[in-house]
CSV table of C-alpha atoms in Angstrom, one decimal:
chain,number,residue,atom,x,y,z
A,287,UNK,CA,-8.0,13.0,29.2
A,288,UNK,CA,-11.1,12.9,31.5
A,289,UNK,CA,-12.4,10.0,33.4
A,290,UNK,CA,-15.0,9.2,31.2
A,291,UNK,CA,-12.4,8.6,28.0
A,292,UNK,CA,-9.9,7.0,30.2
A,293,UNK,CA,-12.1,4.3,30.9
A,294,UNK,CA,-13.1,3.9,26.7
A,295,UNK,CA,-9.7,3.8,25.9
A,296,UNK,CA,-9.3,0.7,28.4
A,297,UNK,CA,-12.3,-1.0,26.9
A,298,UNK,CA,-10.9,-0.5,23.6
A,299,UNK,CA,-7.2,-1.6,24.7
A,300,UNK,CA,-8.6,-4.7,26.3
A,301,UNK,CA,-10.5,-5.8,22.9
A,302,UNK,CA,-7.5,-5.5,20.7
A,303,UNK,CA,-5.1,-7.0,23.7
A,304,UNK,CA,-7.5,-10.2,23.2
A,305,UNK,CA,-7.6,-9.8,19.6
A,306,UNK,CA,-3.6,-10.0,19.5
A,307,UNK,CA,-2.9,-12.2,22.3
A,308,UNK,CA,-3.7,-15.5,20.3
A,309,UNK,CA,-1.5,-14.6,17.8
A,310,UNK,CA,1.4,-12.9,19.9
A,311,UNK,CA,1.5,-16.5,21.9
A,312,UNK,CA,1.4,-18.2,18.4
A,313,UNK,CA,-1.8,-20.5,19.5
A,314,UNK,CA,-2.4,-21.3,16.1
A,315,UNK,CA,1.3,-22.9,15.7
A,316,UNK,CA,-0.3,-26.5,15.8
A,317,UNK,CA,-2.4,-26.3,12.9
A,318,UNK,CA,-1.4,-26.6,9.1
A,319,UNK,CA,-3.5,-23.4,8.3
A,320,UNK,CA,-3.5,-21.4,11.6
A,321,UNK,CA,-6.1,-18.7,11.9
A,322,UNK,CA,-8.7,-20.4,9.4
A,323,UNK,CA,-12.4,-19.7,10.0
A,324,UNK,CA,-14.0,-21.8,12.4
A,325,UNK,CA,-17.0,-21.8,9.5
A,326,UNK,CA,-14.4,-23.5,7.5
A,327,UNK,CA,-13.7,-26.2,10.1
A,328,UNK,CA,-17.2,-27.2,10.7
A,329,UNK,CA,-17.5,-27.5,7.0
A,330,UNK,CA,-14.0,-30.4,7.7
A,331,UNK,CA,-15.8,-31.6,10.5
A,332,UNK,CA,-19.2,-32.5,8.9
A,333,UNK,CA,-17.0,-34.0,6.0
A,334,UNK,CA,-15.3,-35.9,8.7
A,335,UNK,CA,-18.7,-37.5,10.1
A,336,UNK,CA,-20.1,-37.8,6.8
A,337,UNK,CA,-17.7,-38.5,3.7
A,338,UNK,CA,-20.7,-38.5,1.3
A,339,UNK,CA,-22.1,-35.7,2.4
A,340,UNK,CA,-22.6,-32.9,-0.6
A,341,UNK,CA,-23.9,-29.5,-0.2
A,342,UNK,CA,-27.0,-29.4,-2.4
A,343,UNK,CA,-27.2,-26.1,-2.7
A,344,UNK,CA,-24.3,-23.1,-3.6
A,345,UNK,CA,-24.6,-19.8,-2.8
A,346,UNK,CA,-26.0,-17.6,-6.1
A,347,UNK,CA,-23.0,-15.2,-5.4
A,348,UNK,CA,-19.6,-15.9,-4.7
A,349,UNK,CA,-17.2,-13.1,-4.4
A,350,UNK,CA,-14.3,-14.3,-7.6
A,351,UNK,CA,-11.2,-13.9,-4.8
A,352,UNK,CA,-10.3,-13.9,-1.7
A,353,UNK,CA,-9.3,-10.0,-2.2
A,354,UNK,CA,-13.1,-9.0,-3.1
A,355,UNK,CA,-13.9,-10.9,-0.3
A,356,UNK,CA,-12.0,-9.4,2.1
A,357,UNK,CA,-12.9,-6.0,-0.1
A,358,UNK,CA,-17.3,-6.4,0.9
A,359,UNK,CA,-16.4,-7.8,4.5
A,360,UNK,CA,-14.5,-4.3,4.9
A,361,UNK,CA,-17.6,-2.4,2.8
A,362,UNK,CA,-19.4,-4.1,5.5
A,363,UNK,CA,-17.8,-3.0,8.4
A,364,UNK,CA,-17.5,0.5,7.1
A,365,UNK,CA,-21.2,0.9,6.0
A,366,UNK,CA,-21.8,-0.2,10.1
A,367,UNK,CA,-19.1,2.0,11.2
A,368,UNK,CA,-21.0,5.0,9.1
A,369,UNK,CA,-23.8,4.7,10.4
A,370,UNK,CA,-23.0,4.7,13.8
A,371,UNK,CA,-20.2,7.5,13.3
A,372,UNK,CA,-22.7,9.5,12.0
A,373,UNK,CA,-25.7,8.7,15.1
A,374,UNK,CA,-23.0,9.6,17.8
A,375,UNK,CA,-21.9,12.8,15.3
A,376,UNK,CA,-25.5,14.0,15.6
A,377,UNK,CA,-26.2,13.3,18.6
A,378,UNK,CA,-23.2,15.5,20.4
A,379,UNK,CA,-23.9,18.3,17.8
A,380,UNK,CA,-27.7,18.5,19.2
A,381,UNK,CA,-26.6,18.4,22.5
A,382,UNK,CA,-24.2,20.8,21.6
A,383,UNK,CA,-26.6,23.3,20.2
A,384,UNK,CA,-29.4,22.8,23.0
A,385,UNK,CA,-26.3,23.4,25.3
A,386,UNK,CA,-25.8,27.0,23.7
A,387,UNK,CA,-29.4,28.0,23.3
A,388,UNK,CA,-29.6,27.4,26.9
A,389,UNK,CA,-26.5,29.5,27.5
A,390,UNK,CA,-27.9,31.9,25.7
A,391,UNK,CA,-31.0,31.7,27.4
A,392,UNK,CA,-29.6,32.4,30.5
A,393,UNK,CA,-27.4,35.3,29.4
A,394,UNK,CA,-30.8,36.5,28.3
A,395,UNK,CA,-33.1,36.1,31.5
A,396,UNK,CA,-35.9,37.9,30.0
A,397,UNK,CA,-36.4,35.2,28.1
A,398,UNK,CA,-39.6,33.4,28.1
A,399,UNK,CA,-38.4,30.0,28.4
A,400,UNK,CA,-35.3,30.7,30.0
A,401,UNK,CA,-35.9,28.5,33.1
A,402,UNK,CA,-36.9,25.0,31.1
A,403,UNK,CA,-34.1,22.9,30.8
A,404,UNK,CA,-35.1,20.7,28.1
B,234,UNK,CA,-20.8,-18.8,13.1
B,235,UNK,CA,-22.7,-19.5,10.0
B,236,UNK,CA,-24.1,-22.7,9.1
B,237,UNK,CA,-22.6,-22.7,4.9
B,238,UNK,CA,-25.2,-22.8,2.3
B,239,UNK,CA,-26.2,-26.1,1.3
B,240,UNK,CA,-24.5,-27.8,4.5
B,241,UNK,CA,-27.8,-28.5,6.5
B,242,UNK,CA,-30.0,-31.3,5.0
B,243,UNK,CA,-33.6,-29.9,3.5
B,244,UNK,CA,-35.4,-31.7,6.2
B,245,UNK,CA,-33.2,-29.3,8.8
B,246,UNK,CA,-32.9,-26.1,6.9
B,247,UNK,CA,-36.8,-26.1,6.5
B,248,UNK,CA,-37.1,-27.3,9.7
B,249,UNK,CA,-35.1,-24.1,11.4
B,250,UNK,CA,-37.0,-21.5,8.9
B,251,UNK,CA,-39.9,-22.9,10.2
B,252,UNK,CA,-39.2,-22.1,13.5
B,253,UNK,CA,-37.5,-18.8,12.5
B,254,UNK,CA,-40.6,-17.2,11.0
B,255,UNK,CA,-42.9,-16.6,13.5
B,256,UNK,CA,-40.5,-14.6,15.3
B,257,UNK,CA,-39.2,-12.9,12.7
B,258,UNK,CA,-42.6,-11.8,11.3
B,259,UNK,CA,-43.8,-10.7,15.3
B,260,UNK,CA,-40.5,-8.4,14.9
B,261,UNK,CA,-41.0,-6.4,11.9
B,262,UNK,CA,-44.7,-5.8,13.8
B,263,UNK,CA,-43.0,-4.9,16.5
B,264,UNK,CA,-40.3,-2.8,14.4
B,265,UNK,CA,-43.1,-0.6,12.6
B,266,UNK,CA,-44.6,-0.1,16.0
B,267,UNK,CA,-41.9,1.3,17.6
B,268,UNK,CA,-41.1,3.5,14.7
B,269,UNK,CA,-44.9,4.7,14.3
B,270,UNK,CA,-44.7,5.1,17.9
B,271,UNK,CA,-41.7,6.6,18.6
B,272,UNK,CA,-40.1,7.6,15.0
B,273,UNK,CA,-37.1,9.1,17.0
B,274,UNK,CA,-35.9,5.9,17.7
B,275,UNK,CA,-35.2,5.3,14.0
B,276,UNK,CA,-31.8,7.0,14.9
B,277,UNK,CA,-31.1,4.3,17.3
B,278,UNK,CA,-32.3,1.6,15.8
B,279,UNK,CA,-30.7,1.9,12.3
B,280,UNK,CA,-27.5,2.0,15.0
B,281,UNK,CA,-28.3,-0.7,16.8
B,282,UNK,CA,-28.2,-2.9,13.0
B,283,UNK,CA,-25.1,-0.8,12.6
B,284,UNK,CA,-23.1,-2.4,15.4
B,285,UNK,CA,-24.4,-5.6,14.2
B,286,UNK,CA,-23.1,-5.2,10.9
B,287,UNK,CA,-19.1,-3.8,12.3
B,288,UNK,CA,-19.3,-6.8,14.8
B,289,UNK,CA,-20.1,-9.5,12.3
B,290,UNK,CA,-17.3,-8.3,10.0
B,291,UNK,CA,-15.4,-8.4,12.0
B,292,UNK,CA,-13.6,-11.8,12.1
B,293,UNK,CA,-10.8,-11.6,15.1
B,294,UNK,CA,-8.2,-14.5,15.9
B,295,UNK,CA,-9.0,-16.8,19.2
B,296,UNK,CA,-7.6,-19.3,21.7
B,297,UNK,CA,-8.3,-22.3,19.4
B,298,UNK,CA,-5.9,-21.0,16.5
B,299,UNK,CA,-8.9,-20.0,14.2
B,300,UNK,CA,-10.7,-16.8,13.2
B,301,UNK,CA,-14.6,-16.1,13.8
B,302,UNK,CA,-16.7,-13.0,14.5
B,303,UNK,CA,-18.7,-11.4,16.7
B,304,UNK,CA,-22.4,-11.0,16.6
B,305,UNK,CA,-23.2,-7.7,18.3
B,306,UNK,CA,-27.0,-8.9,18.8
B,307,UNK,CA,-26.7,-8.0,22.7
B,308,UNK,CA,-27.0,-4.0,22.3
B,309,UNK,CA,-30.1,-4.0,20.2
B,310,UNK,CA,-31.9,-6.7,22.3
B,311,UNK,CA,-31.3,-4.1,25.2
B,312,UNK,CA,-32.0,-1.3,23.9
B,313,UNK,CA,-35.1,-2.6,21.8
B,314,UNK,CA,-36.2,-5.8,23.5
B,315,UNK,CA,-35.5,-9.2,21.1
B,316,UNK,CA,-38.3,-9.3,19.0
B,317,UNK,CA,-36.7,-6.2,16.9
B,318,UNK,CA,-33.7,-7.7,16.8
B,319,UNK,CA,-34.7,-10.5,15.1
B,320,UNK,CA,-35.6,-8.5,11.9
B,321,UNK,CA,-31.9,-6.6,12.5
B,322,UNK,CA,-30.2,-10.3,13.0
B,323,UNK,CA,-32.0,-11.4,9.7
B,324,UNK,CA,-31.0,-8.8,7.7
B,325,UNK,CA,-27.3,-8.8,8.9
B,326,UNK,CA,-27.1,-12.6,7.5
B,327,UNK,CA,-29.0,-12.1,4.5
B,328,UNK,CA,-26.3,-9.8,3.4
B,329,UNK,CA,-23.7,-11.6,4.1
B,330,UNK,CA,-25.3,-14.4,2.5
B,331,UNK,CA,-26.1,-13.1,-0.7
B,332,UNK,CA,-23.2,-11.1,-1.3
B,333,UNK,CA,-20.6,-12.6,0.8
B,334,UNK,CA,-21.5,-16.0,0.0
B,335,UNK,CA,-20.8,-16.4,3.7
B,336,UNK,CA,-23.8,-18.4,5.8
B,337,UNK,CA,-26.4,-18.9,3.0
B,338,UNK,CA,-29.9,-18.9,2.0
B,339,UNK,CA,-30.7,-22.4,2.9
B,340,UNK,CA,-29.2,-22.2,6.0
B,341,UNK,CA,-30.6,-18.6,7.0
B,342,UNK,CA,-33.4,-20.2,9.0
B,343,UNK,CA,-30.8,-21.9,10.7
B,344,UNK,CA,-28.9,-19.4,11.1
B,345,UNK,CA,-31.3,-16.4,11.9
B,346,UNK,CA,-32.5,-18.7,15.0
B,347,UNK,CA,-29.0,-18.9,16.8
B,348,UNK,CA,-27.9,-15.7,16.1
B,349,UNK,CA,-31.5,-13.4,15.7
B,350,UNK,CA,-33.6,-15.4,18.0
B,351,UNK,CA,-31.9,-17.3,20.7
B,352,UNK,CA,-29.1,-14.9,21.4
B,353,UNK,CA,-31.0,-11.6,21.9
B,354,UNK,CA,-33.4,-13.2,24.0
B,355,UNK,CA,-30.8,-15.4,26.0
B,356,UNK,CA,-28.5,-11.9,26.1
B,357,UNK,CA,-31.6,-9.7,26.8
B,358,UNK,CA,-32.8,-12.1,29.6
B,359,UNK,CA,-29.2,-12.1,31.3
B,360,UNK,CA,-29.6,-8.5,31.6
B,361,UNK,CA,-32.5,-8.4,32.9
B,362,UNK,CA,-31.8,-11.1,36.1
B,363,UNK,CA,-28.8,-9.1,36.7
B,364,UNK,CA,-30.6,-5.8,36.8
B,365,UNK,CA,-33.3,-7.3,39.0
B,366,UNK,CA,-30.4,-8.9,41.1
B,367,UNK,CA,-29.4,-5.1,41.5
B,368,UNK,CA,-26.5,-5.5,39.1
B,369,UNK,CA,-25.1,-1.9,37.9
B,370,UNK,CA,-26.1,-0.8,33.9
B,371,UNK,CA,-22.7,-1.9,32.6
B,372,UNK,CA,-22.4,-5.4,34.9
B,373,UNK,CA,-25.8,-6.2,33.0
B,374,UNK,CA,-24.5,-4.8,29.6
B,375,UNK,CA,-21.7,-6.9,29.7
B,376,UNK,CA,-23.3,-10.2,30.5
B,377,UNK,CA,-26.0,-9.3,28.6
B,378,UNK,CA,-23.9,-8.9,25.1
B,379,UNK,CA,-21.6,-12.2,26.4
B,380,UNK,CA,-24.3,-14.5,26.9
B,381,UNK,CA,-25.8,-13.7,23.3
B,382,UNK,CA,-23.0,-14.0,21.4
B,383,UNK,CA,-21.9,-17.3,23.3
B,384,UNK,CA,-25.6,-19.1,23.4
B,385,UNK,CA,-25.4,-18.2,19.6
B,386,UNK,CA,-22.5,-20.2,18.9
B,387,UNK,CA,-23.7,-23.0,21.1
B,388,UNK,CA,-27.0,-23.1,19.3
B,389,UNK,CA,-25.3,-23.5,15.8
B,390,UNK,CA,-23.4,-26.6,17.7
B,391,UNK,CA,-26.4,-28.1,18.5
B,392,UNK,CA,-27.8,-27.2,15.2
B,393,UNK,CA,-25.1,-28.9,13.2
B,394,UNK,CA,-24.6,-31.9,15.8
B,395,UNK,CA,-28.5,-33.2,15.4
B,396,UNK,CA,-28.1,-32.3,11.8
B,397,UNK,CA,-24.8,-34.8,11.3
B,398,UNK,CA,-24.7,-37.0,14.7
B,399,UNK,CA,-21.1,-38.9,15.1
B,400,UNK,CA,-21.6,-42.8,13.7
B,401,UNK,CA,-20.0,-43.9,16.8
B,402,UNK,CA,-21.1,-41.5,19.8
B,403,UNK,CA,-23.9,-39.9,18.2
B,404,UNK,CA,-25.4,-36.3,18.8
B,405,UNK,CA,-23.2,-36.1,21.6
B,406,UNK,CA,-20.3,-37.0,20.4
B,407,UNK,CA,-20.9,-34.4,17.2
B,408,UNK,CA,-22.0,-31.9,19.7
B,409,UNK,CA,-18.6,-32.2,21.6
B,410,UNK,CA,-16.3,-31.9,17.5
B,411,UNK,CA,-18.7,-28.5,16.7
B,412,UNK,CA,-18.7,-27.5,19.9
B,413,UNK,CA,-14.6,-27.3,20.2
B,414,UNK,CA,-14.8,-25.5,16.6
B,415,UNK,CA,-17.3,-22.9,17.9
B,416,UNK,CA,-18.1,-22.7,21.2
B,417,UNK,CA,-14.4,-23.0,22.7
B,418,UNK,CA,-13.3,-20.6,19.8
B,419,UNK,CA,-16.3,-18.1,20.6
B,420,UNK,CA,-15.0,-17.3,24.4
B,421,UNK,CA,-12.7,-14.6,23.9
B,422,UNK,CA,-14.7,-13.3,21.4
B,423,UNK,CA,-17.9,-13.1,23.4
B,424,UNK,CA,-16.0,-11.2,26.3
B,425,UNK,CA,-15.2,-8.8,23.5
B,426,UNK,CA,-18.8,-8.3,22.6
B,427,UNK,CA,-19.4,-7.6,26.2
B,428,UNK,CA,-16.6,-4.8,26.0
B,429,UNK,CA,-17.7,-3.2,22.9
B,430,UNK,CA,-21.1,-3.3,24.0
B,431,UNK,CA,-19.9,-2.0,27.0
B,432,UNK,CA,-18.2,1.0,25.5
B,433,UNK,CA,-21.0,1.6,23.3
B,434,UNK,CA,-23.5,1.7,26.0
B,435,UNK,CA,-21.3,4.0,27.9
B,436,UNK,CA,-21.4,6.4,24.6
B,437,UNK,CA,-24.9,6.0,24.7
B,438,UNK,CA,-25.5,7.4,28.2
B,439,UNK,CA,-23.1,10.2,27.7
B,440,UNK,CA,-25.1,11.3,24.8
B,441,UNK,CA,-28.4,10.2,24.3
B,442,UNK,CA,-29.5,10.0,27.5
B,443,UNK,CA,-33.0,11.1,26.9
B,444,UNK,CA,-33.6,7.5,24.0
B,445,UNK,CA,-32.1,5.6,26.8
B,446,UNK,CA,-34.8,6.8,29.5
B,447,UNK,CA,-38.0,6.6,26.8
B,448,UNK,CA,-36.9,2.8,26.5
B,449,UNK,CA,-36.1,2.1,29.9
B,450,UNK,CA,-32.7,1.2,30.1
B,451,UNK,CA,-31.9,4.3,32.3
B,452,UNK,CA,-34.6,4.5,35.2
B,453,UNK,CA,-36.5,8.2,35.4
B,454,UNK,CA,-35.3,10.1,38.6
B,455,UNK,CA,-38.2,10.1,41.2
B,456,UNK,CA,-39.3,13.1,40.8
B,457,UNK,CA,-40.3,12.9,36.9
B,458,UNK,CA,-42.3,10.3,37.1
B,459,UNK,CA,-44.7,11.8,39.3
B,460,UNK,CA,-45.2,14.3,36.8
B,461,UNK,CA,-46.2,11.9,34.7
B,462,UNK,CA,-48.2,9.8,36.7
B,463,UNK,CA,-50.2,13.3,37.1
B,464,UNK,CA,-50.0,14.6,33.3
């Protein structure tokens, strides 16, 4: 592995290290629901300072289950994760090919534009 | 970090789309400028709204026993400067919040201010006193990304505390309750922004080296800018 992905790999260990941590050292053992949304608990916590307080408004669309839910946060995710995938994909296959013209260039020195190196 | 629909008062949600507007109108100006100018950068930019979207699906487990997401508003305000990120940022939560029911419409004034307007420009000013304080690319990548995803969070506290002060100790007191939910819960998950922004930055200079030098994030060598100066 060179340097470069040594040091991604890290970043990417750390991430999930303090993604798993909480729940390895079981920090949500003092609540009834542990691992609720915090969105959720401000909702309790308004409630809390305000016991009449209604929402007067509800959102048009509500996914039916928690599954479908879960299923759009994921479509979500992976619509982001496609687009980047495919930026970094065609970036490194342009680079890629510029890289071989300008091998080729210099296998070729009669080339006119064998000496830019853009 | 979404405010719920219909959990601000009218008074506040029209309030904080008020105060949302102007900036987000200024961005899409800004956003068709930069891709009349430069329509290479619509690569970029349509990743930048990418990472957004991964990072605010994706709801990780913190300190405080409870779940909430990243924003991933750092690495566009960078890249692009804020104002584009506000559009990016506003289209993020109106997704969620017409599909996902999560955030809402009422609150997306709200909402888009913390996390589209006061977080890229908090982040995006972080990097830039780090950079001018001589910090290295990542060093200001990585405080860049934290402090927007954290002043985010802290916003929507002071968002909902002036919206429902505590009977007994007022705004304060409120601000202390939704600051434990979010701001407390947000830490860890800020210093993973800062990491994945990291990384993502790091994949950026490795291959698009020549988007990150056009906008400025990578200084020209010497050398090349004299050739501009004369061209």
């Amino acid at each position: 592995m060179s340097r470069n992905a040594k040091i991604n790999t890290l970043l990417l260990a750390l991430v999930a290290a303090l993604a798993v941590l909480p729940l390895a050292l079981g920090l949500g053992d003092h609540k009834e629901e542990p691992f609720t949304g915090a969105d959720g608990e401000a909702e309790t916590a308004i409630t809390e300072i305000e016991p009449d307080y209604e929402p007067w408004f509800s959102p048009l669309y509500e996914p039916p289950s928690g599954e479908i839910e879960s299923a759009l946060f994921s479509l979500q995710a992976a619509l982001g994760a496609g687009v980047l995938a495919y930026y970094f994909g065609l970036r490194r296959g342009r680079r890629q090919g510029e890289e071989r013209a300008a091998a080729r260039a210099e296998g070729a020195p009669s080339a006119p534009d064998a000496d830019t190196d853009a | 970090m979404h405010i719920a629909e219909g959990y601000l008062p009218p008074v506040h949600a029209a309030a904080w789309g008020v105060a949302s507007a102007p900036f987000v109108v200024h961005g899409v100006r800004a956003l068709t400028r930069e891709v009349r100018a430069n329509p290479e950068s619509t690569l970029l930019l349509g990743a930048s709204g990418a990472f957004t979207f991964v990072l605010s699906a994706l709801k990780l487990p913190s300190v405080t026993g409870s779940c909430s997401h990243p924003t991933g508003t750092g690495l566009g305000a960078i890249l692009f400067r804020p104002p584009i990120m506000a559009v990016l940022g506003t289209i993020t939560l109106l997704f969620q919040a017409l599909l996902l029911a999560h955030g809402g419409l009422t609150t997306l004034g709200a909402n888009a201010f913390s996390m589209a307007i006061v977080g890229p420009w908090a982040g995006y000013g972080t990097y830039l006193l780090f950079r001018r304080f001589g910090a290295p690319l990542m060093v200001g990548v990585f405080f860049g990304a934290f402090v927007a995803d954290l002043s985010t969070y802290c916003v929507t506290s002071v968002q909902l505390a002036v919206a429902f002060p505590d009977p007994g100790s007022g705004v304060a007191g409120s601000l202390a309750k939704f600051g434990g939910i979010f701001a407390v819960t947000q830490l860890p998950l800020a210093v993973s922004e800062g990491l994945l922004t990291v990384l993502v930055m790091r994949l950026l200079t490795q291959s698009s080296k020549g988007d990150l030098l056009r906008l400025g994030v990578l200084a020209r060598p010497e050398p090349k800018r004299h050739e501009e100066a004369a061209a």
